Short mmCIF file of C-alpha atoms in Angstrom, two decimals:
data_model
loop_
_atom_site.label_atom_id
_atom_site.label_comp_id
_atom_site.label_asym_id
_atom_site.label_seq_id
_atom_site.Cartn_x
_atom_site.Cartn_y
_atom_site.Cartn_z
CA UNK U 1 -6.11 -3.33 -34.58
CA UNK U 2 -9.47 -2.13 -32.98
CA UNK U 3 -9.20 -4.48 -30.37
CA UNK U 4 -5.28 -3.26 -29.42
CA UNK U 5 -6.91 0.21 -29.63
CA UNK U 6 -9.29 -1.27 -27.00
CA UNK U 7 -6.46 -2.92 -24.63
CA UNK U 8 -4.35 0.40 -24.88
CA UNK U 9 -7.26 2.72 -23.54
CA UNK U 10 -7.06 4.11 -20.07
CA UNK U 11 -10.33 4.18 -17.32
CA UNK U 12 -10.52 6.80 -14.85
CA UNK U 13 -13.14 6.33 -12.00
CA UNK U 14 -13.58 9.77 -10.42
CA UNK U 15 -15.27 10.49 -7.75
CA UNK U 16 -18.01 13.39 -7.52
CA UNK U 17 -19.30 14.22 -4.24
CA UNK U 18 -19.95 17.31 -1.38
CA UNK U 19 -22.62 18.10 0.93
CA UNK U 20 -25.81 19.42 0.33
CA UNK U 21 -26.19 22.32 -1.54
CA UNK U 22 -22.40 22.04 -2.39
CA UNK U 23 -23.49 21.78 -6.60
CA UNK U 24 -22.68 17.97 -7.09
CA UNK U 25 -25.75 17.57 -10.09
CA UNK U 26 -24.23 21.08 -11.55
CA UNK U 27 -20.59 20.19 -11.84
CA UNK U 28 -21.33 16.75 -13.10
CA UNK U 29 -23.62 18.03 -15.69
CA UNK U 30 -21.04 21.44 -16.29
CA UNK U 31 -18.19 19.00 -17.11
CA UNK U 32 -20.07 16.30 -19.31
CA UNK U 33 -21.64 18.93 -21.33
CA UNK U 34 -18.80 21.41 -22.14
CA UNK U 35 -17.05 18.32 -23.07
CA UNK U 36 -19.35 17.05 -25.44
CA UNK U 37 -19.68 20.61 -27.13
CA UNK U 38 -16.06 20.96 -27.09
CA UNK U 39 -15.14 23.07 -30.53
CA UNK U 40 -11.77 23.68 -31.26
CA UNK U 41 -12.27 26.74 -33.77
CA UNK U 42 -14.17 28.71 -30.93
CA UNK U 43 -11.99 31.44 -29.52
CA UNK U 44 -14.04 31.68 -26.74
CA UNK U 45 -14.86 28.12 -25.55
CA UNK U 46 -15.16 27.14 -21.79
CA UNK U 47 -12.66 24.58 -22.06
CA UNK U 48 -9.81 27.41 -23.05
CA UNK U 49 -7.17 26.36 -20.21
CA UNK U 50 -7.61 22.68 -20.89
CA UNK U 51 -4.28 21.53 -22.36
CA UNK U 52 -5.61 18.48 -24.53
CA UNK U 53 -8.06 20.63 -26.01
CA UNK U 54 -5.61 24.02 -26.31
CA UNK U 55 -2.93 21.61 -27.76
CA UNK U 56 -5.34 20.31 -30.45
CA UNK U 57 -5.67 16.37 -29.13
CA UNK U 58 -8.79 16.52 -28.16
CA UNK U 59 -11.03 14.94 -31.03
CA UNK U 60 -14.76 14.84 -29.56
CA UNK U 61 -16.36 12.90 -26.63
CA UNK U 62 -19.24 10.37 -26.18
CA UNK U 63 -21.76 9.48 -23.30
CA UNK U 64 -21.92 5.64 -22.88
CA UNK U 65 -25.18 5.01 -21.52
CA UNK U 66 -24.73 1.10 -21.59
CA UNK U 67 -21.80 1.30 -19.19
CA UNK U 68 -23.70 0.71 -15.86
CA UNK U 69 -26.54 -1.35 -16.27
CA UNK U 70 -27.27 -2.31 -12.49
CA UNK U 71 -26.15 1.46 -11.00
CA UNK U 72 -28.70 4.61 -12.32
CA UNK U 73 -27.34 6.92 -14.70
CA UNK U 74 -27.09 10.54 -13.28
CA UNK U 75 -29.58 12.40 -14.72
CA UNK U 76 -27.75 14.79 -17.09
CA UNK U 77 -30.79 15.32 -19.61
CA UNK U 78 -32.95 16.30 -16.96
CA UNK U 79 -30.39 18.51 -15.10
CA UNK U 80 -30.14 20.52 -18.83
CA UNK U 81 -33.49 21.19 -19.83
CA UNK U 82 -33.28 22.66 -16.09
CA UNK U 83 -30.56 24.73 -17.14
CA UNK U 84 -31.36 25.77 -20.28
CA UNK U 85 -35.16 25.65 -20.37
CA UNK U 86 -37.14 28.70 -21.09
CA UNK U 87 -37.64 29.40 -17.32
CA UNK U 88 -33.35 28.69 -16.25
CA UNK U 89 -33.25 27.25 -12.44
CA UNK U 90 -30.49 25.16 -11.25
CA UNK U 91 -31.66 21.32 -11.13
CA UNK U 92 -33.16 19.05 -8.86
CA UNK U 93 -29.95 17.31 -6.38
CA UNK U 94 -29.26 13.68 -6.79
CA UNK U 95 -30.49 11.84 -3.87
CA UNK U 96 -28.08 8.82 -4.30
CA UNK U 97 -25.45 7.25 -6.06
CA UNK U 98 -25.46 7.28 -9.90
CA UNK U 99 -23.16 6.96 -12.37
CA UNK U 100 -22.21 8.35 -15.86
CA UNK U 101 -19.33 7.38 -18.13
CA UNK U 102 -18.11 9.55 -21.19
CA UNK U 103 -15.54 8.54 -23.57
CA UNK U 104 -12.66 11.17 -24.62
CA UNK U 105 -11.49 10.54 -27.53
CA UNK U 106 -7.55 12.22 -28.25
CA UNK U 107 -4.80 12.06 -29.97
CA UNK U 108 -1.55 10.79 -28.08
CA UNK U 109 1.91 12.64 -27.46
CA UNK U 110 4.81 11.19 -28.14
CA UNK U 111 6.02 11.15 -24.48
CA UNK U 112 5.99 8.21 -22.17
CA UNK U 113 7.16 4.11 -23.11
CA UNK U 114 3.16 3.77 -24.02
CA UNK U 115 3.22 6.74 -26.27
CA UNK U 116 6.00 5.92 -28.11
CA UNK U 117 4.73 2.19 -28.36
CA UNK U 118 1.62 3.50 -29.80
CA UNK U 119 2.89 5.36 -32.18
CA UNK U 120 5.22 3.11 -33.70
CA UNK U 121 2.22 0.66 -34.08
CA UNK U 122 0.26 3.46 -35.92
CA UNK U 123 -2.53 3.85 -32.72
CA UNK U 124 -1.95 8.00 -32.57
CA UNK U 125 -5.85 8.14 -31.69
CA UNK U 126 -7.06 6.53 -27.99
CA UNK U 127 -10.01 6.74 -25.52
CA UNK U 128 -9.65 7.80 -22.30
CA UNK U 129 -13.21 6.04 -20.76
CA UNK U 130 -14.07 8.52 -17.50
CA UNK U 131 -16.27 6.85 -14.97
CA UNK U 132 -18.44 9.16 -13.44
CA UNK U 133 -19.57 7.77 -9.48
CA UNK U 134 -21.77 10.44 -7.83
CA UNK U 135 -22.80 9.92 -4.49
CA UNK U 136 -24.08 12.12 -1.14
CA UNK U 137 -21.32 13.48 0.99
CA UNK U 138 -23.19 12.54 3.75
CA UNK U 139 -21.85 9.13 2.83
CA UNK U 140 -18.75 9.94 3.69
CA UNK U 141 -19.78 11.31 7.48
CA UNK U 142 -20.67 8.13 8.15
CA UNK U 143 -17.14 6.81 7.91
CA UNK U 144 -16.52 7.35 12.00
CA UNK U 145 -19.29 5.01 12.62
CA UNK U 146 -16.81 2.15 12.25
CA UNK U 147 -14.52 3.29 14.69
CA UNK U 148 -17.16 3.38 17.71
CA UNK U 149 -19.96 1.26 19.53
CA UNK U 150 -23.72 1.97 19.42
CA UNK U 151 -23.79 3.07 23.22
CA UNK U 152 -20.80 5.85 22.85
CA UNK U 153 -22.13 6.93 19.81
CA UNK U 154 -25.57 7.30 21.06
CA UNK U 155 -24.33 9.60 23.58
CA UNK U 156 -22.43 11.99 21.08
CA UNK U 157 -25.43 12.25 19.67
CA UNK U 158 -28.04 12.37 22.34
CA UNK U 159 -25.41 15.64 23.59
CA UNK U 160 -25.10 17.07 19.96
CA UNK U 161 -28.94 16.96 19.62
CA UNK U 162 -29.18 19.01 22.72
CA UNK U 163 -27.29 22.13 21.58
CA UNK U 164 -27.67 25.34 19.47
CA UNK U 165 -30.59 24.95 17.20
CA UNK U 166 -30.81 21.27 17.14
CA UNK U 167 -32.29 21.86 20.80
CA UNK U 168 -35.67 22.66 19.20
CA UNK U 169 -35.45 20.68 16.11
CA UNK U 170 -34.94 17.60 18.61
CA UNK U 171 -37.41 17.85 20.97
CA UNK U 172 -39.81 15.70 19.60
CA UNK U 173 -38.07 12.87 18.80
CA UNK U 174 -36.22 13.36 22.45
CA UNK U 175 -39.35 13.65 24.17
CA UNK U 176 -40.71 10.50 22.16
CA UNK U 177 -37.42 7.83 23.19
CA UNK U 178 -37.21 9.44 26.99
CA UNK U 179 -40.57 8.17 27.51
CA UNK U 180 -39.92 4.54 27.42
CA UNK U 181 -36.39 2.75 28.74
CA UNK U 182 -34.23 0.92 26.90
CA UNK U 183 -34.55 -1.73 28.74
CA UNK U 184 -38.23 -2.24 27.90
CA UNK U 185 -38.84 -5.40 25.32
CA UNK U 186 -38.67 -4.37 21.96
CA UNK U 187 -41.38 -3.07 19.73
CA UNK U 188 -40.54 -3.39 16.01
CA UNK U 189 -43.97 -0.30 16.04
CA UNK U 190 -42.59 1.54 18.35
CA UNK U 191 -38.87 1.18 16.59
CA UNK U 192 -40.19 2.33 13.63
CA UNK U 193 -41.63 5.64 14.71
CA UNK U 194 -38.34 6.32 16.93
CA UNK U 195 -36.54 6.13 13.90
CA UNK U 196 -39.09 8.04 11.56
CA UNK U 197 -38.94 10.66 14.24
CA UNK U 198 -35.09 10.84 14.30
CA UNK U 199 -35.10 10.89 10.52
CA UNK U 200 -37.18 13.66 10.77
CA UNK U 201 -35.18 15.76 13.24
CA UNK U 202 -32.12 14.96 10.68
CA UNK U 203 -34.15 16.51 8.29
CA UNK U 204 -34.99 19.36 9.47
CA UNK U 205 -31.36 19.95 10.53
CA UNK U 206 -30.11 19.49 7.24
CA UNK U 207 -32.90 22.55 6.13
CA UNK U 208 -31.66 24.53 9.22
CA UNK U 209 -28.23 24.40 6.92
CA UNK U 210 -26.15 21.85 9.77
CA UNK U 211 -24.43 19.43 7.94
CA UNK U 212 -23.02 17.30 10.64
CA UNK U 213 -25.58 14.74 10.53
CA UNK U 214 -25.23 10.82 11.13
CA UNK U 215 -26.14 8.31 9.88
CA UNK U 216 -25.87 9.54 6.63
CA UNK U 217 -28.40 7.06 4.94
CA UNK U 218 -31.59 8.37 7.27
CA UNK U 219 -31.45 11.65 5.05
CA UNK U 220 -30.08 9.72 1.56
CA UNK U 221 -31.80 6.31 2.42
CA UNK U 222 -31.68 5.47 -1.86
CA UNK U 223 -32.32 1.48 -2.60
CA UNK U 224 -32.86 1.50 1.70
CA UNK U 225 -35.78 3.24 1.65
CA UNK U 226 -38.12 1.41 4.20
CA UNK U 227 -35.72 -1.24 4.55
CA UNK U 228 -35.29 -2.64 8.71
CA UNK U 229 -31.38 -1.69 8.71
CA UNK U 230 -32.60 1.86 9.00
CA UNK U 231 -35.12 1.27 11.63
CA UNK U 232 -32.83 2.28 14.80
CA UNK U 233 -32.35 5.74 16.83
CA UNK U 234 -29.88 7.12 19.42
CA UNK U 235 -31.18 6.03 22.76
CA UNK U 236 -30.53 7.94 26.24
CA UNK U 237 -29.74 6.63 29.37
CA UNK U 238 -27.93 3.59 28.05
CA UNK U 239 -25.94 1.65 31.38
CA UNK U 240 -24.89 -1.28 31.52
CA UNK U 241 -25.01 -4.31 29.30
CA UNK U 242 -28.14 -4.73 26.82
CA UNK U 243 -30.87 -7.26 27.82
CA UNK U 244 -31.75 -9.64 25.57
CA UNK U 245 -34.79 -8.63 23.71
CA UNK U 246 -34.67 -5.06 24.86
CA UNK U 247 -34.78 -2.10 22.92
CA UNK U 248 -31.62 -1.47 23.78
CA UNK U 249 -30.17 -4.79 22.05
CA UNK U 250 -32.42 -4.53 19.03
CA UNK U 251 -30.73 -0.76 18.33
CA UNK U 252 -27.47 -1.99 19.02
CA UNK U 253 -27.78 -5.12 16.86
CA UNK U 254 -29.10 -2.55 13.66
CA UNK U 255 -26.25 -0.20 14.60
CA UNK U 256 -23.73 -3.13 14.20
CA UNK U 257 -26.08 -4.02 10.66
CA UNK U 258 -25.63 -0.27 9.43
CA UNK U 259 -21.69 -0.51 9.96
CA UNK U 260 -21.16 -3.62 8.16
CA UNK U 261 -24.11 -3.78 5.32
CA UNK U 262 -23.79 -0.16 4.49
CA UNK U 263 -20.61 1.89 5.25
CA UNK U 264 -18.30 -0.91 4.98
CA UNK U 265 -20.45 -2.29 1.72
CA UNK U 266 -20.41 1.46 0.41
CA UNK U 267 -16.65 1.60 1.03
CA UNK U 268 -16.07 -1.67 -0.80
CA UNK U 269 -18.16 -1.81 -3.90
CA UNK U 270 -17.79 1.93 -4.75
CA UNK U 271 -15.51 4.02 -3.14
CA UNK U 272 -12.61 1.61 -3.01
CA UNK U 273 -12.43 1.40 -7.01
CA UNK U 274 -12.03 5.64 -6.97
CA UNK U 275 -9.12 6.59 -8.79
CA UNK U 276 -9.47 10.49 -8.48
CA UNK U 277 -12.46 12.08 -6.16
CA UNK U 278 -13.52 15.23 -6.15
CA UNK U 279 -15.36 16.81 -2.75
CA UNK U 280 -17.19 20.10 -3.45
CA UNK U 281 -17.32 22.73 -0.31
CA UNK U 282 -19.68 25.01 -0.15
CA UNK U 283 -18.22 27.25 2.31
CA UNK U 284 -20.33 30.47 1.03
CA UNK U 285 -23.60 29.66 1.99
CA UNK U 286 -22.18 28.51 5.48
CA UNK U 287 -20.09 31.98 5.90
CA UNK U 288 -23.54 33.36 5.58
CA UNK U 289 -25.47 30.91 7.62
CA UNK U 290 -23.58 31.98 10.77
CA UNK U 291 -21.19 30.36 13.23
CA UNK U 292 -23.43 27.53 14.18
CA UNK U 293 -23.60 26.34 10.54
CA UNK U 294 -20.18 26.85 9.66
CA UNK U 295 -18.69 25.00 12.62
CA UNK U 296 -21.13 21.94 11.83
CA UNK U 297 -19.45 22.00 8.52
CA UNK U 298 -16.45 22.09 9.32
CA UNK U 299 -17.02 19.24 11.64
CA UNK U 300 -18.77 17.47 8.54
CA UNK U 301 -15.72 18.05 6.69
CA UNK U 302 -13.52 16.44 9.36
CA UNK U 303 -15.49 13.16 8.87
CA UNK U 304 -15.45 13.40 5.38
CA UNK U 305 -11.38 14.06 5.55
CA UNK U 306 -11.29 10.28 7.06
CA UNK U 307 -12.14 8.94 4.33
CA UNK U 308 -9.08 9.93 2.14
CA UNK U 309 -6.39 8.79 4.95
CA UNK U 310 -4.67 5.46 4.01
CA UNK U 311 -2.30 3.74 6.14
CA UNK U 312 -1.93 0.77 8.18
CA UNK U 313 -3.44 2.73 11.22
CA UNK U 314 -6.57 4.35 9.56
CA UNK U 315 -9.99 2.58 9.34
CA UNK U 316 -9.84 2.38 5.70
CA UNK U 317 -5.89 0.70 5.69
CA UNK U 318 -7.81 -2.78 5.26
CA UNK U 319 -10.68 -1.89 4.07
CA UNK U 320 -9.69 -0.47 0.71
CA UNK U 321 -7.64 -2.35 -2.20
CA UNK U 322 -6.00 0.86 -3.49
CA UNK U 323 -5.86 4.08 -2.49
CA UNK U 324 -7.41 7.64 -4.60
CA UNK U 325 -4.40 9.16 -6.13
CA UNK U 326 -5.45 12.71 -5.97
CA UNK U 327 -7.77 14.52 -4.11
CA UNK U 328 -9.31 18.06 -5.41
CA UNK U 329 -10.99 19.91 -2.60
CA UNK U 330 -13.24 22.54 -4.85
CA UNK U 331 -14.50 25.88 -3.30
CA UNK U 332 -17.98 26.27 -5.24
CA UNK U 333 -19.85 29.09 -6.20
CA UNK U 334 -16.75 31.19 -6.86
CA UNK U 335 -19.13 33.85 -9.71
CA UNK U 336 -20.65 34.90 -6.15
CA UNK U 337 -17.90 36.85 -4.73
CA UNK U 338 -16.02 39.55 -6.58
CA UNK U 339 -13.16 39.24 -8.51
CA UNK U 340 -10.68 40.24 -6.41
CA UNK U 341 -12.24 38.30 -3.26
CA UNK U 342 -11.40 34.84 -5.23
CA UNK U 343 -8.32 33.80 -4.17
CA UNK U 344 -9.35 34.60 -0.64
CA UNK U 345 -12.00 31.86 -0.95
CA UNK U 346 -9.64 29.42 -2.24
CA UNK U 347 -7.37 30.52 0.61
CA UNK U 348 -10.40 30.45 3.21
CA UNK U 349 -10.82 26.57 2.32
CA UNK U 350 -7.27 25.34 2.04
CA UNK U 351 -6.72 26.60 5.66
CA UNK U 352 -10.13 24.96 6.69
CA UNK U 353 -8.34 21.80 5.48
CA UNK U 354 -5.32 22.49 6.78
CA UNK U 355 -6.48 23.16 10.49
CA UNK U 356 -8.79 20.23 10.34
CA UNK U 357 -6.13 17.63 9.06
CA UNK U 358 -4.51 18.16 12.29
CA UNK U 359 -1.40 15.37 11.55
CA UNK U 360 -1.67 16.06 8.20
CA UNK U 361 -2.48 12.20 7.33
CA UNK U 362 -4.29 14.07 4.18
CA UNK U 363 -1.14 15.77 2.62
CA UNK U 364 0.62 12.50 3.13
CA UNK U 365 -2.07 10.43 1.41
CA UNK U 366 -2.76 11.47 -1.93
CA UNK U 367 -2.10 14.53 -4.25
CA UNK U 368 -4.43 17.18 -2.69
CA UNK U 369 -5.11 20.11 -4.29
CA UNK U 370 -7.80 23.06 -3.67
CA UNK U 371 -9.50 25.27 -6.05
CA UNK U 372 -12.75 27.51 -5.85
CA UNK U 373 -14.37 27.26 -9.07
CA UNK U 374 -17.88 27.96 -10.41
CA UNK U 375 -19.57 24.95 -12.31
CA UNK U 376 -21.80 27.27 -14.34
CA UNK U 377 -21.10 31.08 -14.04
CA UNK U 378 -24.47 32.88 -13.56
CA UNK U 379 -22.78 36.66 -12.50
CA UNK U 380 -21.05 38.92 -14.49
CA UNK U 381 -17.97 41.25 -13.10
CA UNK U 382 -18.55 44.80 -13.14
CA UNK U 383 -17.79 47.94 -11.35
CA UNK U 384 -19.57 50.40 -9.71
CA UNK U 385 -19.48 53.96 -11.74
CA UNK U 386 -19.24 56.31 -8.69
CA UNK U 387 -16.56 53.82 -6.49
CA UNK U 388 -15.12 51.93 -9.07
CA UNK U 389 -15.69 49.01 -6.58
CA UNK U 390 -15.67 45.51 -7.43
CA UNK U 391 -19.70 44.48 -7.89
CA UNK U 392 -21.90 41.37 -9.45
CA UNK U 393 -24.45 41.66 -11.47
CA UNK U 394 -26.88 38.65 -10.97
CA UNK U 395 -30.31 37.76 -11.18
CA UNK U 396 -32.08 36.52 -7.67
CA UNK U 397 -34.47 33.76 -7.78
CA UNK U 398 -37.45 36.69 -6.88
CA UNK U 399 -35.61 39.12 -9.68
CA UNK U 400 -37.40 39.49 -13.08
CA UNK U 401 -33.68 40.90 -14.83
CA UNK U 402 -29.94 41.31 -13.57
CA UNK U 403 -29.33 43.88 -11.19
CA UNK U 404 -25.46 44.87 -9.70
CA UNK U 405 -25.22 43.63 -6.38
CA UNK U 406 -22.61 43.62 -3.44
CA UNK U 407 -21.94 40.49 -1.90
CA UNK U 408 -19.30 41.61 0.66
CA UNK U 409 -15.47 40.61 1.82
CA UNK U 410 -14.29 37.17 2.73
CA UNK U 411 -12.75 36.74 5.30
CA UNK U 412 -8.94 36.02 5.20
CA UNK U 413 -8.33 33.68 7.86
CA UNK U 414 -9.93 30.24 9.43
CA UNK U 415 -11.91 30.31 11.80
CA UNK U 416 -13.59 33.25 10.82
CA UNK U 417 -13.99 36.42 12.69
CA UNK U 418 -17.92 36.56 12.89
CA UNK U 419 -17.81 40.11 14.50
CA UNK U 420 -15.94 41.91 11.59
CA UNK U 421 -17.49 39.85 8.84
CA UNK U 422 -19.34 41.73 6.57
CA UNK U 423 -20.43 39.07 3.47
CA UNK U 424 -23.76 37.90 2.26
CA UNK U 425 -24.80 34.90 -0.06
CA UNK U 426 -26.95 35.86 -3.00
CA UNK U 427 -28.68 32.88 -4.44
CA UNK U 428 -28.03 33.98 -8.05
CA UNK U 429 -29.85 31.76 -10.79
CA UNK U 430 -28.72 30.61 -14.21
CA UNK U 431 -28.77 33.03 -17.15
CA UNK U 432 -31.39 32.65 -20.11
CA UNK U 433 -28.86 32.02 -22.62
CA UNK U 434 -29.82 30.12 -25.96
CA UNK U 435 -26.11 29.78 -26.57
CA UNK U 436 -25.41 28.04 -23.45
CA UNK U 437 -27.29 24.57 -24.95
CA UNK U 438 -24.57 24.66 -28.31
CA UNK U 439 -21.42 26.37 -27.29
CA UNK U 440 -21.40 24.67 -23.37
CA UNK U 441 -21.38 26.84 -19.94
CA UNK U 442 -19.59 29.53 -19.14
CA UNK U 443 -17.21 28.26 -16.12
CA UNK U 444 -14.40 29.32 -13.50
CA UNK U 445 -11.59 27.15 -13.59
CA UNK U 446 -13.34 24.19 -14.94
CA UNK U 447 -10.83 23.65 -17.51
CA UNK U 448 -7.80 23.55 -14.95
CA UNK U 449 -10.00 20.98 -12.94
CA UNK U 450 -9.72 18.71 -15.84
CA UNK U 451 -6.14 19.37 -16.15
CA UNK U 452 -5.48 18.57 -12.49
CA UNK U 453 -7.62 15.34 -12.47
CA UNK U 454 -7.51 13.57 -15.79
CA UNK U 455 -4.75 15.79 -17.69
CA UNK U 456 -1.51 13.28 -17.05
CA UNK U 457 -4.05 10.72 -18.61
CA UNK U 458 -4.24 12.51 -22.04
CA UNK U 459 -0.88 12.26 -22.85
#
């Protein structure tokens, strides 16, 4: 009987990524733990609004740390002692991929031929195993790379790198590759500092909050640390055909190794098997970054869209064996608005997505949905005693206690309009609640998360 238990239960691989900043390590360790502290009698539990556990079928859950033997397991006791330490600070980010699994055990319904077939052969109880892949959404922005050449892309971004900030943050590494042709022999030395010197301008962008950044792997290099395949650089002044043995050749020929050994092996051994994914936007901190930031975003988020268009005409048609069946686009960082100003975040990012999915290959993909949420709620709603205005109250990372605090409107449209917008980004920090490590995190939306990307699977 165990082992038809076994053959009846269902694995879900979902997907967990976003770009930096976006609160990949929180939501991953938000969901596991409120679902291994899931208690039915509490009135006040942060899974309220998840139907498996509101209906009663939810009987407990269990991490499975020998599922992935050769993959590293995300780091979910070190993200909670972060949490929930004495001194509360968000965690450190994961750097690469990692994976967790945690088994859900419930009680069927009597609905569907399976149900029913389960029922009649006394199995009421299953497991639904969820499969856990986090990885950088930087990944994703790589996915163009396979639809271009090394010499047009090293244009894009010789141009890119001299615009807007990246002007200064470039000027190094530009200064460094101008001063020798690309037709001069190659220098595996000299290859290695061009691309140390890129890597470093990425870098530095990436601090300067632009998100737009290829190749993805120079900033998450993970098992390629140090390894050859990332030793190559935009060069300028590329004409004509390469020279054999030039610099020119060398890049090109570790371009061509980066498409095939890393995007198209990324795309194959992990993101192909997604059933569900997940992207996290952070479109708060960008709002407050300023135009520059946002539109880099946005432009990140236009690569990233790639990735979930299937079809015989898209890059991944042949590339993937099946195709992510839905697709939740999650607005993070939703405890750092008001209450009222909620929906207009969610709103703000579904018409992001909808103005960047031009032909709307995304709508006609998978099931897309879009949320803002809050992984772990660190504000409380309150009003303001002379106004009666909406306010937070929040500690800051240099605050010793809470204090009310107005974050400002979001705006109501996409793009934005920069001159009327009147928001700011308070980096509020996790509560010092004791409660927090027994009873599980106080959320937004969390629970209809669950319902949207596992709940048909818990019937």
């Amino acid at each position: 009987m165990k082992a038809l238990d076994d053959l009846l239960a269902r694995r879900i691989y979902l997907g967990v990524t976003g770009l930096s900043r976006a609160g990949k390590t929180v939501f991953v360790t938000s969901l596991i733990h409120n679902l291994l502290r899931a208690d039915a009698s509490a009135e006040d539990s942060p899974l309220r609004g998840f139907d498996c556990f509101d209906e009663g079928r939810l009987i407990g859950a269990m991490l499975r740390h020998d599922a992935n033997a050769t993959v590293p397991e995300f780091p979910y006791r070190k993200a909670m002692q972060a949490i929930t330490g004495e001194s509360p600070q968000w965690p450190e980010p994961t750097r690469g991929i990692s994976r967790i699994r945690i088994d859900l055990r419930y009680r069927r319904t009597d609905a569907g031929l399976t149900g029913q077939a389960a029922t009649r052969l006394g199995l009421r109880d299953a497991t639904l195993q969820l499969e856990i892949v986090d990885y950088p959404g930087e990944w994703l922005v790589d996915l163009p790379l396979l639809g271009t050449d090394f010499e047009t892309w090293s244009a894009a971004m010789i141009e890119q790198a001299r615009q807007g900030t990246r002007a200064d943050l470039s000027r190094e590494w530009l200064a460094f590759v101008q001063d020798r042709k690309p037709d001069a022999e190659h220098d595996e030395d000299w290859a290695e500092q061009a691309s140390a010197l890129y890597a470093d301008y990425l870098r530095a962008c990436s601090e300067a909050r632009l998100r737009n950044l290829q190749p993805g792997r120079f900033l998450h290099p993970a098992d390629l640390r140090g390894a050859s395949v990332l030793r190559f650089c935009p060069l300028p002044d590329l004409r004509g055909k390469a020279a054999p043995g030039s610099i020119h050749a060398a890049f090109r020929d570790k371009f061509r190794d980066y498409q095939e050994k890393v995007v198209r092996t990324f795309y194959r051994q992990h993101f192909a098997g997604l059933d569900r994914q997940i992207v996290l936007v952070d479109a708060l901190s960008a709002l407050n970054d300023g135009q520059e930031a946002f539109d880099d975003q946005s432009e990140a988020l236009a690569a990233i869209l790639q990735s979930f268009r299937h079809g015989r005409n898209s890059l991944l048609g042949w590339l993937m064996g099946r195709r992510i069946s839905k697709v939740l686009f999650a607005a993070t960082k939703a405890d750092h608005v008001i209450r009222g100003d909620r929906l207009h975040l969610e709103n703000l990012t579904r018409r992001m997505l909808h103005v960047l999915d031009e032909n709307n290959a995304i709508k006609t993909s998978a099931e897309t949905h879009v949320q803002a949420i809050a992984s772990v709620r660190a504000t409380r709603d309150t009003r303001r005693a002379d106004t009666g205005r909406e306010i937070l109250v929040g500690r800051r990372p240099e605050d010793s206690h809470e204090l009310p605090l107005e974050p400002g409107a979001i705006p109501l449209d996409f793009p934005p309009d920069w001159a009327a917008l009147d928001y700011r980004f308070w980096d509020f920090q996790p509560h010092p609640d004791p409660s927090w490590k027994h009873s599980g995190f106080p959320t937004l939306r969390l629970p209809e998360v669950l319902n949207l990307l596992i709940g048909d699977d818990l019937t």
